[in-house]
Coordinates of C-alpha atoms in Angstrom, one line a residue:
M274 CA 38.5 -5.7 -12.1
T275 CA 39.4 -9.2 -10.7
S276 CA 38.3 -12.4 -12.3
S277 CA 36.3 -13.0 -9.1
E278 CA 33.7 -10.3 -9.6
W279 CA 31.5 -8.4 -12.1
R280 CA 32.1 -4.7 -11.6
V281 CA 29.4 -2.1 -12.7
G282 CA 28.8 1.5 -12.3
V283 CA 25.9 3.2 -10.6
L284 CA 25.2 6.8 -11.5
F285 CA 22.1 8.2 -9.8
S286 CA 21.8 11.5 -7.9
R287 CA 21.0 11.1 -4.1
S288 CA 21.1 14.7 -3.6
G289 CA 20.1 17.9 -5.6
I290 CA 17.0 18.8 -7.4
S291 CA 16.1 15.1 -8.3
E292 CA 17.1 13.5 -5.0
I293 CA 13.9 11.8 -4.3
T294 CA 13.2 10.1 -7.6
E295 CA 16.9 9.2 -8.3
T296 CA 17.3 7.8 -4.8
E297 CA 14.3 5.5 -5.8
H298 CA 16.3 4.5 -8.9
F299 CA 19.3 3.9 -6.6
L300 CA 17.3 1.7 -4.2
G301 CA 15.8 -0.5 -6.9
T302 CA 19.2 -1.0 -8.4
A303 CA 20.8 -1.9 -5.0
L304 CA 18.0 -4.4 -4.1
A305 CA 18.3 -6.1 -7.4
I306 CA 22.1 -6.4 -7.1
E307 CA 21.7 -7.8 -3.6
E308 CA 19.1 -10.3 -4.8
V309 CA 21.4 -11.5 -7.6
N310 CA 24.3 -11.9 -5.2
A311 CA 22.3 -13.6 -2.6
A312 CA 21.3 -16.2 -5.3
G313 CA 24.8 -17.1 -5.9
G314 CA 25.8 -14.1 -8.2
V315 CA 26.3 -14.7 -12.0
L316 CA 28.2 -17.7 -12.9
G317 CA 29.3 -17.9 -9.2
K318 CA 30.8 -14.3 -9.2
P319 CA 29.0 -11.3 -7.4
I320 CA 28.0 -8.2 -9.0
V321 CA 30.1 -5.3 -7.4
P322 CA 28.7 -1.8 -7.9
I323 CA 30.9 1.3 -7.9
A324 CA 28.4 4.1 -7.1
Y325 CA 28.8 7.8 -7.5
D326 CA 26.4 10.7 -6.6
P327 CA 26.4 13.5 -9.3
G328 CA 24.2 15.7 -7.2
G329 CA 22.0 16.6 -10.1
D330 CA 24.8 18.4 -11.8
Q331 CA 25.2 17.6 -15.5
T332 CA 29.0 18.3 -15.6
A333 CA 29.4 15.9 -12.6
Y334 CA 27.4 13.3 -14.5
R335 CA 29.9 13.7 -17.5
N336 CA 33.0 13.6 -15.3
L337 CA 31.8 10.7 -13.1
A338 CA 30.8 8.7 -16.3
R339 CA 34.2 9.3 -17.7
R340 CA 35.8 8.1 -14.3
L341 CA 33.9 4.9 -14.3
L342 CA 34.7 4.0 -17.9
A343 CA 38.3 5.2 -18.0
D344 CA 39.6 4.9 -14.4
D345 CA 37.3 2.4 -12.7
D346 CA 37.5 -0.4 -15.3
V347 CA 33.6 -0.5 -15.7
N348 CA 31.9 -1.1 -19.1
I349 CA 28.3 -1.2 -17.7
I350 CA 26.6 1.9 -16.1
F351 CA 23.2 1.9 -14.5
G352 CA 22.1 5.6 -14.2
A353 CA 21.4 9.1 -15.7
S354 CA 17.9 9.6 -14.6
M355 CA 16.9 12.9 -16.4
S356 CA 17.1 13.4 -20.1
A357 CA 19.7 16.2 -19.6
S358 CA 21.9 13.8 -17.7
R359 CA 21.5 11.0 -20.3
K360 CA 22.4 13.5 -23.1
A361 CA 25.4 14.6 -20.9
V362 CA 26.9 11.1 -20.5
L363 CA 25.9 9.6 -23.8
P364 CA 28.9 11.0 -25.8
I365 CA 31.2 9.7 -22.9
V366 CA 29.5 6.2 -23.0
E367 CA 29.8 5.9 -26.8
R368 CA 33.4 7.1 -27.0
H369 CA 34.5 4.6 -24.4
N370 CA 32.1 1.9 -25.9
G371 CA 30.3 1.4 -22.7
L372 CA 26.8 0.4 -22.2
L373 CA 24.3 2.6 -20.3
F374 CA 21.1 1.1 -18.8
Y375 CA 18.6 3.9 -18.6
P376 CA 15.4 3.3 -16.5
S377 CA 13.5 6.5 -16.8
M378 CA 10.4 7.4 -18.9
Y379 CA 11.6 9.8 -21.5
E380 CA 10.8 11.8 -24.7
G381 CA 12.0 9.2 -27.3
F382 CA 13.5 10.2 -30.6
E383 CA 16.9 8.6 -29.7
Y384 CA 18.7 5.4 -30.5
S385 CA 22.2 4.3 -29.6
E386 CA 23.9 0.9 -29.7
N387 CA 25.4 2.0 -26.4
V388 CA 22.1 2.5 -24.5
V389 CA 19.5 0.0 -23.2
Y390 CA 16.2 2.0 -22.8
T391 CA 13.9 0.4 -20.0
G392 CA 11.7 3.3 -19.2
A393 CA 8.4 4.1 -21.0
T394 CA 8.3 6.2 -24.2
L395 CA 5.7 8.7 -25.0
N396 CA 3.3 6.3 -26.7
Q397 CA 3.3 4.2 -23.5
N398 CA 2.1 7.0 -21.3
T399 CA 1.2 10.1 -22.9
F400 CA -1.4 8.8 -25.4
A401 CA -3.4 7.0 -22.8
L402 CA -3.3 10.1 -20.4
A403 CA -4.6 12.7 -23.2
E404 CA -7.5 10.3 -23.8
Y405 CA -8.4 9.8 -20.2
L406 CA -8.2 13.5 -19.5
L407 CA -10.5 14.4 -22.3
R408 CA -12.9 11.7 -21.6
H409 CA -13.2 12.1 -17.7
H410 CA -12.3 15.8 -17.2
G411 CA -12.8 17.9 -20.2
R412 CA -11.2 19.4 -23.2
R413 CA -9.5 22.5 -21.8
I414 CA -6.0 21.5 -20.6
L415 CA -3.2 23.8 -19.2
F416 CA 0.3 22.7 -19.7
V417 CA 3.2 23.7 -17.3
G418 CA 6.8 22.3 -17.3
A419 CA 10.4 22.6 -16.5
D420 CA 12.3 24.2 -19.2
Y421 CA 14.4 21.3 -20.6
I422 CA 14.1 18.6 -23.3
Y423 CA 11.7 16.1 -21.6
P424 CA 8.9 18.6 -20.8
R425 CA 9.2 20.4 -24.0
E426 CA 9.0 17.2 -26.1
S427 CA 6.3 15.7 -23.8
N428 CA 4.2 18.9 -24.2
R429 CA 4.7 18.8 -28.0
V430 CA 3.4 15.4 -28.3
M431 CA 0.6 15.9 -25.8
R432 CA -0.5 18.9 -27.5
D433 CA -0.6 17.0 -30.8
V434 CA -2.7 14.2 -29.2
V435 CA -5.0 16.6 -27.3
E436 CA -5.8 18.7 -30.4
A437 CA -6.2 15.7 -32.7
K438 CA -8.9 14.5 -30.3
G439 CA -10.7 17.9 -30.2
G440 CA -9.1 19.3 -27.1
E441 CA -7.7 22.7 -26.4
V442 CA -4.4 23.8 -24.8
V443 CA -5.4 26.9 -22.9
S444 CA -1.8 27.9 -21.9
E445 CA 1.7 26.5 -22.0
R446 CA 4.4 27.8 -19.7
Y447 CA 8.0 26.6 -19.0
L448 CA 9.7 27.4 -15.6
P449 CA 13.4 27.2 -14.6
L450 CA 14.4 23.8 -13.0
H451 CA 14.8 25.7 -9.7
A452 CA 11.6 27.9 -10.1
D453 CA 11.1 30.0 -7.0
E454 CA 7.8 30.5 -5.1
Q455 CA 6.8 33.7 -6.9
T456 CA 7.1 31.9 -10.3
L457 CA 5.1 29.0 -9.1
R458 CA 2.5 31.3 -7.6
S459 CA 2.2 33.1 -11.0
V460 CA 1.2 29.6 -12.5
I461 CA -1.3 29.1 -9.8
S462 CA -2.8 32.5 -10.6
D463 CA -3.2 31.5 -14.4
I464 CA -4.9 28.3 -13.3
V465 CA -7.4 30.3 -11.1
R466 CA -8.0 32.8 -13.9
L467 CA -8.3 30.3 -16.9
K468 CA -10.1 27.6 -15.1
P469 CA -8.8 24.7 -17.2
D470 CA -10.4 21.3 -16.9
A471 CA -7.1 19.6 -16.0
I472 CA -3.5 20.6 -15.6
F473 CA -0.7 18.6 -17.3
S474 CA 2.4 19.1 -15.4
T475 CA 6.1 18.3 -16.3
I476 CA 7.6 20.2 -13.4
I477 CA 10.2 18.1 -11.5
G478 CA 11.8 18.0 -8.2
R479 CA 11.4 20.3 -5.3
P480 CA 9.5 22.9 -7.3
A481 CA 7.0 20.3 -8.3
Q482 CA 6.5 19.4 -4.6
R483 CA 5.8 23.0 -3.9
F484 CA 3.6 23.4 -6.9
Y485 CA 1.4 20.5 -5.5
R486 CA 1.0 22.1 -2.1
M487 CA 0.1 25.4 -3.5
Y488 CA -2.5 23.9 -5.8
A489 CA -4.0 22.2 -2.6
E490 CA -4.2 25.6 -0.9
T491 CA -6.4 27.0 -3.6
G492 CA -9.3 24.7 -2.6
I493 CA -9.9 23.6 -6.2
D494 CA -11.6 20.2 -6.2
R495 CA -8.9 17.8 -7.3
R496 CA -11.3 15.2 -8.3
R497 CA -12.9 17.4 -10.8
V498 CA -9.7 19.5 -11.9
P499 CA -6.6 17.3 -11.3
I500 CA -2.9 17.8 -12.0
A501 CA -1.9 15.0 -14.4
S502 CA 1.7 13.8 -14.6
L503 CA 4.1 11.3 -16.0
T504 CA 6.4 11.6 -13.0
M505 CA 4.7 12.4 -9.7
A506 CA 4.8 8.9 -8.2
E507 CA 4.4 7.5 -4.7
S508 CA 7.8 8.4 -3.3
E509 CA 7.1 12.3 -3.9
I510 CA 3.5 12.1 -2.8
R511 CA 4.9 10.8 0.6
E512 CA 7.1 14.0 0.6
I513 CA 4.4 16.4 -0.4
G514 CA 1.7 14.9 2.0
A515 CA -0.9 12.5 0.7
D516 CA -3.7 14.7 1.9
A517 CA -2.6 17.4 -0.6
C518 CA -2.5 14.9 -3.5
T519 CA -5.7 12.8 -3.5
G520 CA -7.4 13.1 -6.9
H521 CA -4.3 13.9 -8.9
I522 CA -3.5 11.5 -11.8
L523 CA -0.2 9.8 -12.9
S524 CA 0.1 8.0 -16.3
A525 CA 2.8 5.2 -15.7
T526 CA 3.7 1.7 -16.3
Y527 CA 3.9 0.6 -12.8
F528 CA 2.2 1.4 -9.4
Q529 CA 2.8 -0.3 -6.0
T530 CA -0.9 -1.3 -6.1
V531 CA -0.4 -3.5 -9.3
E532 CA -1.8 -6.9 -8.3
N533 CA 0.4 -9.9 -9.3
E534 CA 2.7 -12.3 -7.4
A535 CA 5.9 -10.7 -8.9
N536 CA 4.9 -7.5 -7.5
E537 CA 4.0 -8.8 -4.0
R538 CA 7.4 -10.1 -3.9
F539 CA 9.1 -6.9 -4.9
V540 CA 7.1 -4.7 -2.6
G541 CA 7.8 -7.1 0.5
A542 CA 11.5 -7.3 -0.4
F543 CA 11.8 -3.5 -0.9
K544 CA 10.1 -2.7 2.5
A545 CA 12.0 -5.4 4.3
R546 CA 15.2 -3.9 3.1
F547 CA 14.7 -0.1 3.3
G548 CA 11.8 0.3 5.7
Q549 CA 8.0 -0.3 6.0
D550 CA 7.3 3.4 5.3
F551 CA 9.1 3.2 1.9
T552 CA 7.0 2.7 -1.2
T553 CA 7.9 1.3 -4.6
S554 CA 7.4 3.4 -7.6
V555 CA 7.7 3.9 -11.5
W556 CA 11.3 5.1 -10.5
S557 CA 12.4 2.1 -8.6
Q558 CA 10.7 -0.7 -10.4
P559 CA 12.4 -0.2 -13.9
A560 CA 15.7 0.2 -12.1
Y561 CA 15.1 -3.0 -10.3
A562 CA 14.0 -5.0 -13.4
Q563 CA 16.9 -3.8 -15.7
V564 CA 19.5 -5.1 -13.2
H565 CA 17.7 -8.6 -13.4
L566 CA 17.6 -8.3 -17.2
F567 CA 21.3 -7.5 -17.1
A568 CA 22.3 -10.4 -14.9
R569 CA 20.3 -13.0 -17.2
A570 CA 22.1 -11.6 -20.2
L571 CA 25.5 -11.7 -18.4
A572 CA 24.9 -15.4 -17.6
R573 CA 24.5 -16.1 -21.2
A574 CA 27.4 -13.9 -22.5
G575 CA 29.8 -14.8 -19.8
S576 CA 31.5 -11.6 -20.3
L577 CA 31.1 -7.9 -19.6
E578 CA 32.2 -7.1 -23.2
T579 CA 29.7 -4.4 -24.5
H580 CA 28.8 -6.0 -27.7
R581 CA 28.1 -9.3 -26.0
I582 CA 25.8 -8.0 -23.3
S583 CA 24.1 -5.7 -25.8
E584 CA 23.1 -8.6 -28.0
E585 CA 22.1 -11.0 -25.3
I586 CA 19.9 -8.4 -23.5
L587 CA 17.7 -7.9 -26.5
L588 CA 16.7 -11.6 -26.2
E589 CA 15.4 -11.3 -22.7
D590 CA 11.9 -11.9 -21.6
F591 CA 11.3 -11.2 -17.9
L592 CA 8.3 -11.3 -15.4
A593 CA 8.8 -7.9 -13.8
P594 CA 6.7 -6.5 -11.0
E595 CA 4.7 -4.5 -13.6
G596 CA 4.1 -7.6 -15.6
R597 CA 5.9 -9.6 -18.3
I598 CA 8.5 -7.3 -20.4
N599 CA 10.6 -7.9 -23.2
F600 CA 12.6 -6.0 -25.8
D601 CA 11.7 -4.7 -29.2
A602 CA 15.3 -5.4 -30.8
D603 CA 14.6 -2.7 -33.5
T604 CA 14.5 0.2 -31.1
R605 CA 16.2 -1.3 -28.0
H606 CA 13.2 -0.3 -25.9
L607 CA 10.9 -2.5 -23.8
W608 CA 7.4 -3.6 -24.4
L609 CA 5.6 -2.1 -21.2
H610 CA 2.2 -1.9 -19.5
P611 CA 0.5 1.6 -19.8
R612 CA -1.8 2.3 -16.7
I613 CA -3.6 5.4 -15.3
G614 CA -3.6 5.9 -11.5
V615 CA -5.6 8.2 -9.3
A616 CA -4.0 9.3 -6.1
R617 CA -5.8 8.3 -2.8
A618 CA -5.7 9.1 0.8
D619 CA -2.9 6.6 1.9
G620 CA -0.4 8.0 -0.8
L621 CA -0.8 5.1 -3.1
F622 CA -2.8 5.0 -6.4
D623 CA -6.1 3.4 -7.5
I624 CA -5.5 2.1 -11.0
A625 CA -8.3 3.6 -13.0
W626 CA -7.3 2.1 -16.3
Q627 CA -4.7 -0.4 -17.6
A628 CA -3.9 -1.7 -21.0
P629 CA -4.9 -5.3 -21.7
G630 CA -1.4 -6.3 -22.3
P631 CA 2.2 -4.9 -22.9
I632 CA 2.3 -2.1 -25.5
R633 CA 5.2 -2.0 -28.2
P634 CA 7.6 0.9 -27.8
D635 CA 7.3 3.5 -30.5
P636 CA 9.9 6.0 -29.6
Y637 CA 10.0 7.7 -32.9
L638 CA 6.1 7.9 -33.1
T639 CA 6.2 6.3 -36.6
A640 CA 3.6 3.7 -36.0
S641 CA 1.3 5.0 -33.3
R642 CA -2.0 6.7 -34.3
F643 CA -3.6 9.4 -32.3
E644 CA -7.0 8.0 -33.3
D645 CA -6.3 4.6 -31.6
V646 CA -8.9 4.0 -28.9
W647 CA -6.8 3.5 -25.9
L648 CA -9.3 3.2 -23.1
E649 CA -11.8 0.7 -24.4
A650 CA -10.2 -2.2 -22.4

């Protein structure tokens, strides 16, 4: 790295099972870097990204993280969308004393001095979703998810919340990451047979898109019996087809329809840069915000030295498109804005509920209480 630039790594898959959501991460990252550089860079020097596409392969994530840190003279990496990829790169990042900026919602129960966590933890999306489903749809919930750590942990916590509030989990199934059509149809058959009041889905990627299309084919009233998710955002709805998704529910900290000036600027800039047909989402927005948080911390640190950036970032307070965010220094996670959205005919979401302000992260679920009344506001 020369003294005239700030070199960083970008490690998101733009191909493979999570192509759509990780491309959203990539675009949010790219837009923020371009904005910082257009404003003069940081201390007069541009941020220069070195980007690789791991293709959704965990071995590739590991190898490319090692290349960035050992061969490309990089200390900072923006990347690793799925929990499996974060787990794959974490030992490499720690061994090389790098700093990973991780923008995805995830299962919590993790702490590393070498990670900055900017996505939602389960108390910032799952608690509100459980209460919303029980209040508005009924007590009988069917769970289906991909077979890896995030769905299993999300479902474990969701089950605890649902049962603590008097609900019932009528079925819980886990599918391969690359579940085939026959496997997905067997889940649809379970839904038709068991007649749940709602489905909580943590299937991801192309199998999730096929699952939503199959569900639409059943003719079930989606306004009455929706699929609820923590991940199925605007970009994937565009891929599935908005007419197959109306009525489905997403619990997230950001929607394109959030109303504030910061979001108007973000949406306008995103569409101007990538095309009017593109939507922003809970995938692109945290990736965008964390670059701006990093740039502000770098301006104070004046160095890419891991410890300096790691300390300075925890002092940040930023007006992001979702609203004002800041770090909880004890956990290295952000205070975020929980919301519930219901998909509509144009592929965006009506915000059915939102917290009155940012909610403190509780990644270890040590302080959160299931009996908290989330939906009074």
